[in-house]
mmCIF file of C-alpha atoms and ligand atoms in Angstrom:
data_model
loop_
_atom_site.group_PDB
_atom_site.id
_atom_site.type_symbol
_atom_site.label_atom_id
_atom_site.label_comp_id
_atom_site.label_asym_id
_atom_site.label_seq_id
_atom_site.Cartn_x
_atom_site.Cartn_y
_atom_site.Cartn_z
ATOM 1 C CA MET A 1 65.931 213.465 68.825
ATOM 2 C CA LYS A 2 68.325 211.802 66.377
ATOM 3 C CA SER A 3 69.915 214.452 64.178
ATOM 4 C CA PRO A 4 69.328 213.938 60.450
ATOM 5 C CA ALA A 5 72.180 212.990 58.101
ATOM 6 C CA TRP A 6 72.854 216.364 56.497
ATOM 7 C CA THR A 7 73.664 216.365 52.806
ATOM 8 C CA LEU A 8 74.276 220.128 52.946
ATOM 9 C CA PRO A 9 75.369 220.887 56.504
ATOM 10 C CA TYR A 10 75.848 224.314 58.045
ATOM 11 C CA ALA A 11 78.838 223.008 60.042
ATOM 12 C CA TYR A 12 81.875 221.919 58.034
ATOM 13 C CA LEU A 13 84.384 221.096 60.765
ATOM 14 C CA LYS A 14 85.047 217.529 59.641
ATOM 15 C CA LYS A 15 86.054 218.765 56.177
ATOM 16 C CA GLN A 16 88.075 221.612 57.625
ATOM 17 C CA PHE A 17 90.257 219.292 59.650
ATOM 18 C CA GLU A 18 90.333 216.206 57.399
ATOM 19 C CA ARG A 19 93.925 216.765 56.156
ATOM 20 C CA PRO A 20 95.904 217.500 59.308
ATOM 21 C CA GLY A 21 99.361 216.700 57.822
ATOM 22 C CA THR A 22 100.909 220.209 57.613
ATOM 23 C CA TYR A 23 99.533 221.173 60.991
ATOM 24 C CA LEU A 24 100.784 218.010 62.679
ATOM 25 C CA LYS A 25 104.315 218.707 61.463
ATOM 26 C CA LYS A 26 104.188 222.177 63.017
ATOM 27 C CA ILE A 27 102.729 220.797 66.239
ATOM 28 C CA GLU A 28 105.504 218.205 66.401
ATOM 29 C CA ALA A 29 108.075 220.997 66.076
ATOM 30 C CA VAL A 30 106.422 222.851 68.996
ATOM 31 C CA ALA A 31 106.507 219.663 71.071
ATOM 32 C CA ARG A 32 110.191 219.136 70.288
ATOM 33 C CA ARG A 33 111.034 222.714 71.267
ATOM 34 C CA GLY A 34 108.763 222.561 74.305
ATOM 35 C CA ASP A 35 107.802 226.258 74.018
ATOM 36 C CA PHE A 36 104.088 225.665 74.649
ATOM 37 C CA THR A 37 103.280 229.063 76.176
ATOM 38 C CA LEU A 38 104.118 232.302 74.349
ATOM 39 C CA GLY A 39 106.543 230.329 72.186
ATOM 40 C CA LYS A 40 108.152 231.181 68.873
ATOM 41 C CA GLU A 41 105.028 230.460 66.788
ATOM 42 C CA VAL A 42 102.994 233.046 68.738
ATOM 43 C CA ALA A 43 105.405 235.826 67.786
ATOM 44 C CA VAL A 44 105.550 234.542 64.181
ATOM 45 C CA PHE A 45 101.756 234.508 63.906
ATOM 46 C CA GLU A 46 101.347 237.943 65.523
ATOM 47 C CA ALA A 47 103.840 239.485 63.091
ATOM 48 C CA GLN A 48 102.191 237.757 60.088
ATOM 49 C CA ALA A 49 98.699 238.915 61.102
ATOM 50 C CA ALA A 50 99.878 242.496 61.776
ATOM 51 C CA LYS A 51 101.419 242.659 58.297
ATOM 52 C CA ILE A 52 98.314 241.325 56.535
ATOM 53 C CA LEU A 53 95.928 243.635 58.397
ATOM 54 C CA GLY A 54 98.214 246.680 58.269
ATOM 55 C CA VAL A 55 98.058 247.226 62.032
ATOM 56 C CA LYS A 56 100.925 248.050 64.402
ATOM 57 C CA HIS A 57 100.239 245.547 67.195
ATOM 58 C CA VAL A 58 98.689 242.067 67.369
ATOM 59 C CA ILE A 59 98.360 240.328 70.730
ATOM 60 C CA GLY A 60 97.374 236.640 70.701
ATOM 61 C CA VAL A 61 94.960 235.705 73.508
ATOM 62 C CA GLY A 62 92.995 232.696 74.763
ATOM 63 C CA ASN A 63 89.671 233.362 72.964
ATOM 64 C CA GLY A 64 87.417 236.102 71.575
ATOM 65 C CA THR A 65 85.589 236.711 74.849
ATOM 66 C CA ASP A 66 88.886 237.344 76.637
ATOM 67 C CA ALA A 67 90.002 239.595 73.770
ATOM 68 C CA LEU A 68 87.016 241.889 74.451
ATOM 69 C CA TYR A 69 87.328 241.645 78.230
ATOM 70 C CA LEU A 70 91.073 242.329 78.313
ATOM 71 C CA ILE A 71 90.733 245.378 76.057
ATOM 72 C CA LEU A 72 88.061 246.832 78.346
ATOM 73 C CA LYS A 73 90.200 246.109 81.436
ATOM 74 C CA ALA A 74 93.293 247.648 79.828
ATOM 75 C CA LEU A 75 91.216 250.752 79.033
ATOM 76 C CA GLY A 76 90.389 251.000 82.745
ATOM 77 C CA ILE A 77 86.680 250.251 82.270
ATOM 78 C CA GLY A 78 84.850 248.745 85.250
ATOM 79 C CA VAL A 79 82.263 249.322 87.996
ATOM 80 C CA GLY A 80 80.194 252.481 87.475
ATOM 81 C CA ASP A 81 80.899 252.642 83.722
ATOM 82 C CA GLU A 82 78.599 251.939 80.794
ATOM 83 C CA VAL A 83 79.503 250.349 77.460
ATOM 84 C CA ILE A 84 77.154 250.473 74.476
ATOM 85 C CA THR A 85 76.728 247.480 72.167
ATOM 86 C CA ALA A 86 74.172 245.638 70.010
ATOM 87 C CA PRO A 87 71.609 243.243 71.560
ATOM 88 C CA ASN A 88 71.739 240.806 68.604
ATOM 89 C CA SER A 89 75.341 239.655 69.079
ATOM 90 C CA PHE A 90 76.607 236.362 70.465
ATOM 91 C CA VAL A 91 76.240 236.607 74.257
ATOM 92 C CA ALA A 92 80.031 236.993 74.756
ATOM 93 C CA THR A 93 79.980 240.660 73.708
ATOM 94 C CA ALA A 94 77.675 241.696 76.559
ATOM 95 C CA ALA A 95 79.237 239.179 78.955
ATOM 96 C CA ALA A 96 82.706 240.693 78.461
ATOM 97 C CA ILE A 97 81.312 244.109 79.453
ATOM 98 C CA ALA A 98 79.447 242.720 82.471
ATOM 99 C CA LEU A 99 82.507 240.753 83.654
ATOM 100 C CA THR A 100 84.480 243.994 84.025
ATOM 101 C CA GLY A 101 81.762 245.267 86.391
ATOM 102 C CA ALA A 102 80.541 247.804 83.805
ATOM 103 C CA ARG A 103 76.946 247.911 82.593
ATOM 104 C CA PRO A 104 76.060 246.688 79.099
ATOM 105 C CA VAL A 105 73.790 249.262 77.426
ATOM 106 C CA PHE A 106 72.096 248.184 74.204
ATOM 107 C CA ALA A 107 71.249 250.137 71.068
ATOM 108 C CA ASP A 108 69.043 248.755 68.272
ATOM 109 C CA VAL A 109 70.397 247.537 64.941
ATOM 110 C CA ARG A 110 69.774 248.252 61.268
ATOM 111 C CA ASP A 111 68.507 246.028 58.458
ATOM 112 C CA ASP A 112 72.119 244.853 57.928
ATOM 113 C CA TYR A 113 72.230 243.473 61.541
ATOM 114 C CA THR A 114 74.796 246.029 62.770
ATOM 115 C CA ILE A 115 74.380 248.664 65.468
ATOM 116 C CA ASP A 116 72.475 251.791 64.383
ATOM 117 C CA PRO A 117 74.599 254.931 64.954
ATOM 118 C CA ALA A 118 71.410 256.995 65.515
ATOM 119 C CA CYS A 119 70.411 254.622 68.345
ATOM 120 C CA ILE A 120 73.907 254.816 69.909
ATOM 121 C CA GLN A 121 73.585 258.571 70.132
ATOM 122 C CA LYS A 122 70.332 258.269 72.138
ATOM 123 C CA VAL A 123 71.774 256.094 74.941
ATOM 124 C CA ILE A 124 75.005 257.963 75.689
ATOM 125 C CA THR A 125 75.216 259.179 79.298
ATOM 126 C CA LYS A 126 77.937 260.668 81.512
ATOM 127 C CA LYS A 127 78.851 257.093 82.473
ATOM 128 C CA THR A 128 79.445 255.875 78.897
ATOM 129 C CA LYS A 129 83.079 254.925 78.338
ATOM 130 C CA ALA A 130 83.066 252.855 75.150
ATOM 131 C CA ILE A 131 81.113 251.544 72.178
ATOM 132 C CA ILE A 132 81.465 247.955 70.938
ATOM 133 C CA PRO A 133 80.223 247.748 67.340
ATOM 134 C CA VAL A 134 79.815 244.098 66.354
ATOM 135 C CA HIS A 135 80.601 243.295 62.730
ATOM 136 C CA LEU A 136 77.987 240.552 62.858
ATOM 137 C CA THR A 137 77.959 237.838 60.159
ATOM 138 C CA GLY A 138 81.011 239.515 58.551
ATOM 139 C CA GLN A 139 79.006 242.658 57.686
ATOM 140 C CA PRO A 140 80.872 245.826 58.689
ATOM 141 C CA ALA A 141 79.147 248.178 61.100
ATOM 142 C CA ASP A 142 79.083 251.776 59.889
ATOM 143 C CA MET A 143 82.419 252.847 61.386
ATOM 144 C CA LYS A 144 82.485 256.431 60.067
ATOM 145 C CA PRO A 145 79.495 257.778 62.042
ATOM 146 C CA ILE A 146 80.395 255.526 65.000
ATOM 147 C CA MET A 147 83.931 256.988 65.152
ATOM 148 C CA ALA A 148 82.487 260.515 64.851
ATOM 149 C CA ILE A 149 80.136 259.929 67.825
ATOM 150 C CA ALA A 150 83.022 258.422 69.832
ATOM 151 C CA LYS A 151 85.244 261.406 69.088
ATOM 152 C CA ARG A 152 82.526 263.880 70.110
ATOM 153 C CA HIS A 153 81.960 262.117 73.432
ATOM 154 C CA HIS A 154 85.563 260.980 74.112
ATOM 155 C CA LEU A 155 84.668 257.272 73.985
ATOM 156 C CA ALA A 156 86.802 254.264 73.128
ATOM 157 C CA VAL A 157 85.647 252.089 70.213
ATOM 158 C CA VAL A 158 86.276 248.364 70.658
ATOM 159 C CA GLU A 159 85.470 246.506 67.444
ATOM 160 C CA ASP A 160 84.052 242.995 67.874
ATOM 161 C CA VAL A 161 85.631 241.384 64.816
ATOM 162 C CA ALA A 162 84.952 237.780 65.921
ATOM 163 C CA GLN A 163 82.857 237.175 62.785
ATOM 164 C CA ALA A 164 84.649 239.484 60.365
ATOM 165 C CA PHE A 165 88.290 238.543 59.800
ATOM 166 C CA LEU A 166 89.481 240.255 56.568
ATOM 167 C CA ALA A 167 86.255 242.278 56.189
ATOM 168 C CA ARG A 168 86.901 245.849 55.096
ATOM 169 C CA TYR A 169 85.418 249.286 55.556
ATOM 170 C CA GLY A 170 86.727 251.860 53.118
ATOM 171 C CA SER A 171 90.427 251.149 52.644
ATOM 172 C CA LYS A 172 90.892 249.537 56.072
ATOM 173 C CA TYR A 173 90.445 246.086 57.540
ATOM 174 C CA LEU A 174 87.930 245.901 60.367
ATOM 175 C CA GLY A 175 89.577 245.804 63.758
ATOM 176 C CA THR A 176 92.092 248.472 62.705
ATOM 177 C CA ILE A 177 89.739 251.481 62.720
ATOM 178 C CA GLY A 178 88.672 251.778 66.366
ATOM 179 C CA THR A 179 90.786 251.873 69.539
ATOM 180 C CA ALA A 180 91.246 248.086 69.332
ATOM 181 C CA GLY A 181 89.766 244.993 67.654
ATOM 182 C CA ALA A 182 88.815 241.660 69.278
ATOM 183 C CA TYR A 183 88.912 238.455 67.183
ATOM 184 C CA SER A 184 87.837 234.886 67.914
ATOM 185 C CA PHE A 185 89.519 231.834 66.402
ATOM 186 C CA HIS A 186 86.706 229.442 67.362
ATOM 187 C CA PRO A 187 86.689 226.540 64.854
ATOM 188 C CA MET A 188 83.601 227.977 63.098
ATOM 189 C CA LYS A 189 85.290 231.327 62.435
ATOM 190 C CA ILE A 190 86.968 232.047 59.088
ATOM 191 C CA LEU A 191 90.423 232.114 60.700
ATOM 192 C CA HIS A 192 90.290 229.354 63.303
ATOM 193 C CA VAL A 193 92.315 227.030 65.496
ATOM 194 C CA TRP A 194 91.793 223.504 66.877
ATOM 195 C CA GLY A 195 89.958 224.679 69.976
ATOM 196 C CA ASP A 196 89.842 228.176 71.470
ATOM 197 C CA GLY A 197 91.983 231.128 70.505
ATOM 198 C CA GLY A 198 91.774 234.822 69.689
ATOM 199 C CA MET A 199 93.702 238.008 69.114
ATOM 200 C CA ILE A 200 93.629 241.739 69.688
ATOM 201 C CA THR A 201 94.651 244.400 67.178
ATOM 202 C CA THR A 202 95.563 247.985 68.008
ATOM 203 C CA ASN A 203 97.636 250.875 66.680
ATOM 204 C CA ASP A 204 98.052 252.261 70.224
ATOM 205 C CA ALA A 205 101.501 251.297 71.579
ATOM 206 C CA THR A 206 100.640 252.089 75.220
ATOM 207 C CA LEU A 207 97.490 249.958 75.048
ATOM 208 C CA ALA A 208 99.424 247.102 73.374
ATOM 209 C CA THR A 209 102.029 247.108 76.167
ATOM 210 C CA LYS A 210 99.265 246.979 78.804
ATOM 211 C CA LEU A 211 97.472 244.181 76.960
ATOM 212 C CA LYS A 212 100.619 242.056 76.873
ATOM 213 C CA LEU A 213 100.681 242.348 80.666
ATOM 214 C CA TRP A 214 96.937 241.740 80.979
ATOM 215 C CA ARG A 215 97.159 238.430 79.084
ATOM 216 C CA ASN A 216 100.133 237.152 81.102
ATOM 217 C CA HIS A 217 99.613 237.621 84.859
ATOM 218 C CA GLY A 218 100.764 241.266 84.754
ATOM 219 C CA LEU A 219 104.327 239.963 84.382
ATOM 220 C CA LYS A 220 106.743 242.647 83.177
ATOM 221 C CA THR A 221 109.685 240.280 83.445
ATOM 222 C CA ARG A 222 109.794 236.704 84.703
ATOM 223 C CA ASN A 223 109.588 237.827 88.348
ATOM 224 C CA GLU A 224 108.192 241.371 88.252
ATOM 225 C CA VAL A 225 104.413 241.774 88.514
ATOM 226 C CA GLU A 226 103.057 245.202 87.532
ATOM 227 C CA PHE A 227 99.425 244.458 88.543
ATOM 228 C CA PHE A 228 97.246 241.401 89.207
ATOM 229 C CA ALA A 229 95.948 240.198 85.869
ATOM 230 C CA HIS A 230 94.770 237.232 83.858
ATOM 231 C CA ASN A 231 96.252 234.239 82.139
ATOM 232 C CA SER A 232 94.832 234.338 78.605
ATOM 233 C CA ARG A 233 97.539 233.541 76.087
ATOM 234 C CA LEU A 234 97.143 232.194 72.568
ATOM 235 C CA ASP A 235 98.614 228.668 72.894
ATOM 236 C CA THR A 236 101.739 228.133 70.791
ATOM 237 C CA ILE A 237 100.145 225.088 69.129
ATOM 238 C CA HIS A 238 97.107 227.147 68.119
ATOM 239 C CA ALA A 239 99.343 229.952 66.846
ATOM 240 C CA ALA A 240 101.158 227.390 64.673
ATOM 241 C CA ILE A 241 97.823 226.220 63.221
ATOM 242 C CA ALA A 242 96.632 229.803 62.648
ATOM 243 C CA SER A 243 99.822 230.727 60.830
ATOM 244 C CA VAL A 244 99.401 227.800 58.395
ATOM 245 C CA LEU A 245 95.847 228.979 57.717
ATOM 246 C CA LEU A 246 96.529 232.686 57.443
ATOM 247 C CA PRO A 247 97.805 232.748 53.825
ATOM 248 C CA GLN A 248 94.754 230.690 52.740
ATOM 249 C CA MET A 249 92.267 233.204 54.138
ATOM 250 C CA PRO A 250 91.927 235.563 51.131
ATOM 251 C CA GLY A 251 90.949 232.542 48.975
ATOM 252 C CA VAL A 252 88.450 231.341 51.599
ATOM 253 C CA VAL A 253 86.842 234.780 51.801
ATOM 254 C CA LYS A 254 86.687 235.032 47.995
ATOM 255 C CA LYS A 255 84.864 231.688 47.769
ATOM 256 C CA ARG A 256 82.381 232.606 50.500
ATOM 257 C CA ARG A 257 81.710 235.967 48.872
ATOM 258 C CA SER A 258 81.044 234.394 45.485
ATOM 259 C CA LEU A 259 78.554 231.913 47.004
ATOM 260 C CA ALA A 260 76.824 234.736 48.905
ATOM 261 C CA VAL A 261 76.508 236.841 45.743
ATOM 262 C CA LEU A 262 74.944 233.830 44.018
ATOM 263 C CA TYR A 263 72.496 233.305 46.923
ATOM 264 C CA ASP A 264 71.539 237.010 46.811
ATOM 265 C CA ARG A 265 70.845 236.783 43.071
ATOM 266 C CA LEU A 266 68.911 233.506 43.198
ATOM 267 C CA LEU A 267 66.831 234.622 46.184
ATOM 268 C CA LYS A 268 65.765 237.893 44.535
ATOM 269 C CA PRO A 269 62.645 236.429 42.857
ATOM 270 C CA LEU A 270 61.529 235.201 46.311
ATOM 271 C CA ALA A 271 61.585 238.719 47.761
ATOM 272 C CA GLY A 272 57.993 238.467 49.069
ATOM 273 C CA HIS A 273 59.029 235.505 51.250
ATOM 274 C CA VAL A 274 62.747 235.863 51.893
ATOM 275 C CA HIS A 275 64.280 239.208 52.735
ATOM 276 C CA VAL A 276 67.958 239.633 51.893
ATOM 277 C CA PRO A 277 69.304 242.439 54.113
ATOM 278 C CA ASP A 278 70.396 245.715 52.594
ATOM 279 C CA ARG A 279 74.179 245.331 52.615
ATOM 280 C CA ASN A 280 74.810 248.868 51.397
ATOM 281 C CA LEU A 281 73.738 250.979 54.344
ATOM 282 C CA CYS A 282 77.317 251.988 55.246
ATOM 283 C CA THR A 283 78.664 255.438 54.437
ATOM 284 C CA ALA A 284 81.808 253.869 52.911
ATOM 285 C CA PRO A 285 82.350 250.989 50.488
ATOM 286 C CA ILE A 286 82.594 247.661 52.319
ATOM 287 C CA VAL A 287 83.821 244.087 51.889
ATOM 288 C CA HIS A 288 81.575 241.544 53.659
ATOM 289 C CA THR A 289 83.172 238.181 54.542
ATOM 290 C CA TYR A 290 80.054 236.066 55.215
ATOM 291 C CA THR A 291 81.114 234.156 58.295
ATOM 292 C CA ASN A 292 77.353 233.545 58.316
ATOM 293 C CA TYR A 293 74.906 233.965 55.437
ATOM 294 C CA VAL A 294 71.775 235.269 57.173
ATOM 295 C CA VAL A 295 68.419 236.191 55.604
ATOM 296 C CA MET A 296 64.954 236.851 57.037
ATOM 297 C CA ALA A 297 62.213 234.422 56.073
ATOM 298 C CA LYS A 298 58.450 234.250 56.451
ATOM 299 C CA ARG A 299 57.282 231.082 58.269
ATOM 300 C CA ARG A 300 60.911 230.648 59.276
ATOM 301 C CA ASP A 301 60.523 227.703 61.651
ATOM 302 C CA ALA A 302 58.460 225.673 59.155
ATOM 303 C CA LEU A 303 61.051 226.450 56.471
ATOM 304 C CA ILE A 304 63.870 225.163 58.710
ATOM 305 C CA THR A 305 61.958 221.896 59.250
ATOM 306 C CA TYR A 306 61.273 221.581 55.508
ATOM 307 C CA LEU A 307 64.954 222.186 54.680
ATOM 308 C CA ALA A 308 66.016 219.630 57.307
ATOM 309 C CA LYS A 309 63.794 216.996 55.662
ATOM 310 C CA GLN A 310 65.799 217.527 52.466
ATOM 311 C CA GLY A 311 69.104 217.201 54.375
ATOM 312 C CA ILE A 312 69.802 220.958 54.432
ATOM 313 C CA GLU A 313 70.921 222.342 57.771
ATOM 314 C CA ALA A 314 69.747 225.906 58.485
ATOM 315 C CA VAL A 315 70.274 227.396 61.952
ATOM 316 C CA ILE A 316 69.190 230.499 63.891
ATOM 317 C CA GLN A 317 71.885 232.883 65.099
ATOM 318 C CA TYR A 318 70.569 233.941 67.583
ATOM 319 C CA PRO A 319 66.928 233.157 68.444
ATOM 320 C CA THR A 320 66.829 235.156 71.712
ATOM 321 C CA PRO A 321 68.338 238.653 71.765
ATOM 322 C CA ILE A 322 70.711 239.253 74.677
ATOM 323 C CA HIS A 323 68.453 241.816 76.424
ATOM 324 C CA LEU A 324 65.734 239.138 76.733
ATOM 325 C CA GLN A 325 68.030 236.458 78.211
ATOM 326 C CA LYS A 326 67.728 235.540 81.909
ATOM 327 C CA ALA A 327 71.340 236.697 82.402
ATOM 328 C CA ALA A 328 70.337 240.255 81.397
ATOM 329 C CA ARG A 329 67.271 240.551 83.668
ATOM 330 C CA TYR A 330 69.113 242.791 86.126
ATOM 331 C CA LEU A 331 69.544 245.384 83.361
ATOM 332 C CA GLY A 332 65.759 245.959 83.300
ATOM 333 C CA TYR A 333 65.103 245.655 79.563
ATOM 334 C CA LYS A 334 61.817 244.257 78.253
ATOM 335 C CA LYS A 335 60.308 242.915 75.029
ATOM 336 C CA GLY A 336 59.694 245.761 72.603
ATOM 337 C CA ASP A 337 62.763 247.790 73.639
ATOM 338 C CA PHE A 338 64.668 246.957 70.415
ATOM 339 C CA PRO A 339 62.023 246.368 67.733
ATOM 340 C CA VAL A 340 64.361 245.871 64.755
ATOM 341 C CA CYS A 341 66.522 243.347 66.603
ATOM 342 C CA GLU A 342 63.463 241.509 67.956
ATOM 343 C CA ARG A 343 61.767 241.346 64.543
ATOM 344 C CA GLN A 344 64.965 239.936 63.095
ATOM 345 C CA ALA A 345 65.280 237.339 65.880
ATOM 346 C CA ASP A 346 61.815 236.022 64.909
ATOM 347 C CA THR A 347 62.626 235.682 61.203
ATOM 348 C CA ILE A 348 66.385 235.228 60.676
ATOM 349 C CA LEU A 349 67.929 232.024 59.472
ATOM 350 C CA THR A 350 71.490 231.123 58.549
ATOM 351 C CA LEU A 351 71.880 229.075 55.390
ATOM 352 C CA PRO A 352 74.946 226.897 54.715
ATOM 353 C CA CYS A 353 77.555 229.066 52.959
ATOM 354 C CA HIS A 354 81.181 228.036 53.247
ATOM 355 C CA GLN A 355 84.326 227.272 51.289
ATOM 356 C CA TYR A 356 83.524 223.555 50.889
ATOM 357 C CA MET A 357 80.290 224.239 48.976
ATOM 358 C CA THR A 358 79.727 224.751 45.261
ATOM 359 C CA GLY A 359 77.442 227.052 43.296
ATOM 360 C CA ARG A 360 75.361 223.956 42.526
ATOM 361 C CA ASP A 361 74.795 223.411 46.264
ATOM 362 C CA VAL A 362 73.535 226.995 46.575
ATOM 363 C CA GLY A 363 71.236 226.468 43.575
ATOM 364 C CA GLN A 364 69.854 223.294 45.168
ATOM 365 C CA ILE A 365 69.168 225.023 48.499
ATOM 366 C CA VAL A 366 67.390 227.948 46.811
ATOM 367 C CA SER A 367 65.236 225.582 44.721
ATOM 368 C CA VAL A 368 64.128 223.781 47.921
ATOM 369 C CA ILE A 369 63.264 227.166 49.472
ATOM 370 C CA GLN A 370 61.313 228.059 46.330
ATOM 371 C CA LYS A 371 59.403 224.770 46.514
ATOM 372 C CA PHE A 372 58.531 225.469 50.152
ATOM 373 C CA TYR A 373 56.911 228.797 49.306
ATOM 374 C CA THR A 374 55.110 227.589 46.199
ATOM 375 C CA LYS A 375 53.897 224.183 47.382
ATOM 376 C CA VAL A 376 53.725 224.064 51.173
HETATM 377 C C1 PLP B 1 80.312 238.243 67.734
HETATM 378 C C2 PLP B 1 81.112 237.401 68.678
HETATM 379 N N1 PLP B 1 81.731 237.987 69.722
HETATM 380 C C3 PLP B 1 82.479 237.282 70.578
HETATM 381 C C4 PLP B 1 82.634 235.925 70.451
HETATM 382 C C5 PLP B 1 83.417 235.162 71.475
HETATM 383 O O1 PLP B 1 84.495 234.456 70.969
HETATM 384 P P1 PLP B 1 85.017 233.113 71.685
HETATM 385 O O2 PLP B 1 83.999 232.054 71.463
HETATM 386 O O3 PLP B 1 86.307 232.839 70.978
HETATM 387 O O4 PLP B 1 85.210 233.434 73.117
HETATM 388 C C6 PLP B 1 82.019 235.267 69.371
HETATM 389 C C7 PLP B 1 82.198 233.809 69.191
HETATM 390 O O5 PLP B 1 81.346 233.058 68.866
HETATM 391 C C8 PLP B 1 81.229 236.013 68.468
HETATM 392 O O6 PLP B 1 80.612 235.439 67.422
#
């Protein structure tokens, strides 16, 4: 099927990369130096990011999936272990666990799309080694009770911050509260590169040293290999791009937050049709970054078609929860195991909400939604 010409698209990549001048200059400098792997710009970016987030160590890696996987490997997690996470994440969260040989164990989520601490508690066994809370959409998971459970059971907490760069919980940035944080720089993430990239944050010096080996063949020096490991480095060119973007991120987040607040306000009168999640379920004050603006809507699929006819691109993230994917069959889950997550999967939709939009665009989208529920 030919895709419609979107007037209000969800994806904004063309706009994001339409003025490549500053980046190209940096890339040219990398090419002239020839330090393509773990070059100067990687160290510059890591130091910049550590300063902004207030964390001791930042380790640039190849992508967000590897960030999760390498943390789990460096923590010694593998065959015979269990790691608890949410079933409504992007598949990479569970895949990273499975790739270590450990078993992904799911716990249901709350109205705000993040893992429910009460459900975590119920699935802890003697084999549990870690919890991966996913700060989905940019909404912080409730870190206080999660950290308390982890402390009681001696578990690591690996924060999946792929969708939540610069989001905060209490006085801290996400990714700096647990044992380590895993970020993705996929082009659709708030902080992004021109392809794949990611980073790990941690305040644990021993873990940081191990992770630097894990991302670079286990090489302690040029010719000394401590253990067999992976090659998953943040490319120098990507690090150069990320470090140009980094100072712009607070402004980007501010814009997204203001559009989301406007959406929330304008959608309020449609409460019988469109459910805006309760963003205040956390036991600490939070700052949401809205990597995705997700609501739950009655007659969701018909609404998406109606919006598309008006040139508005709404998408579903993600229509099939991980426990119901073919890849997860061996884990033995079935429909009905995670009712909140499954109900959300049937009704969620992501509306366009990004730094290239205006308040007028949001108003236009909400008026089309209103028309759908009053006329169709
Ligand atoms: C929640 C979440 N976790 C992990 C990942 C994996 O990141 P990457 O695509 O960089 O491997 C993503 C990326 O889409 C994500 O959204």
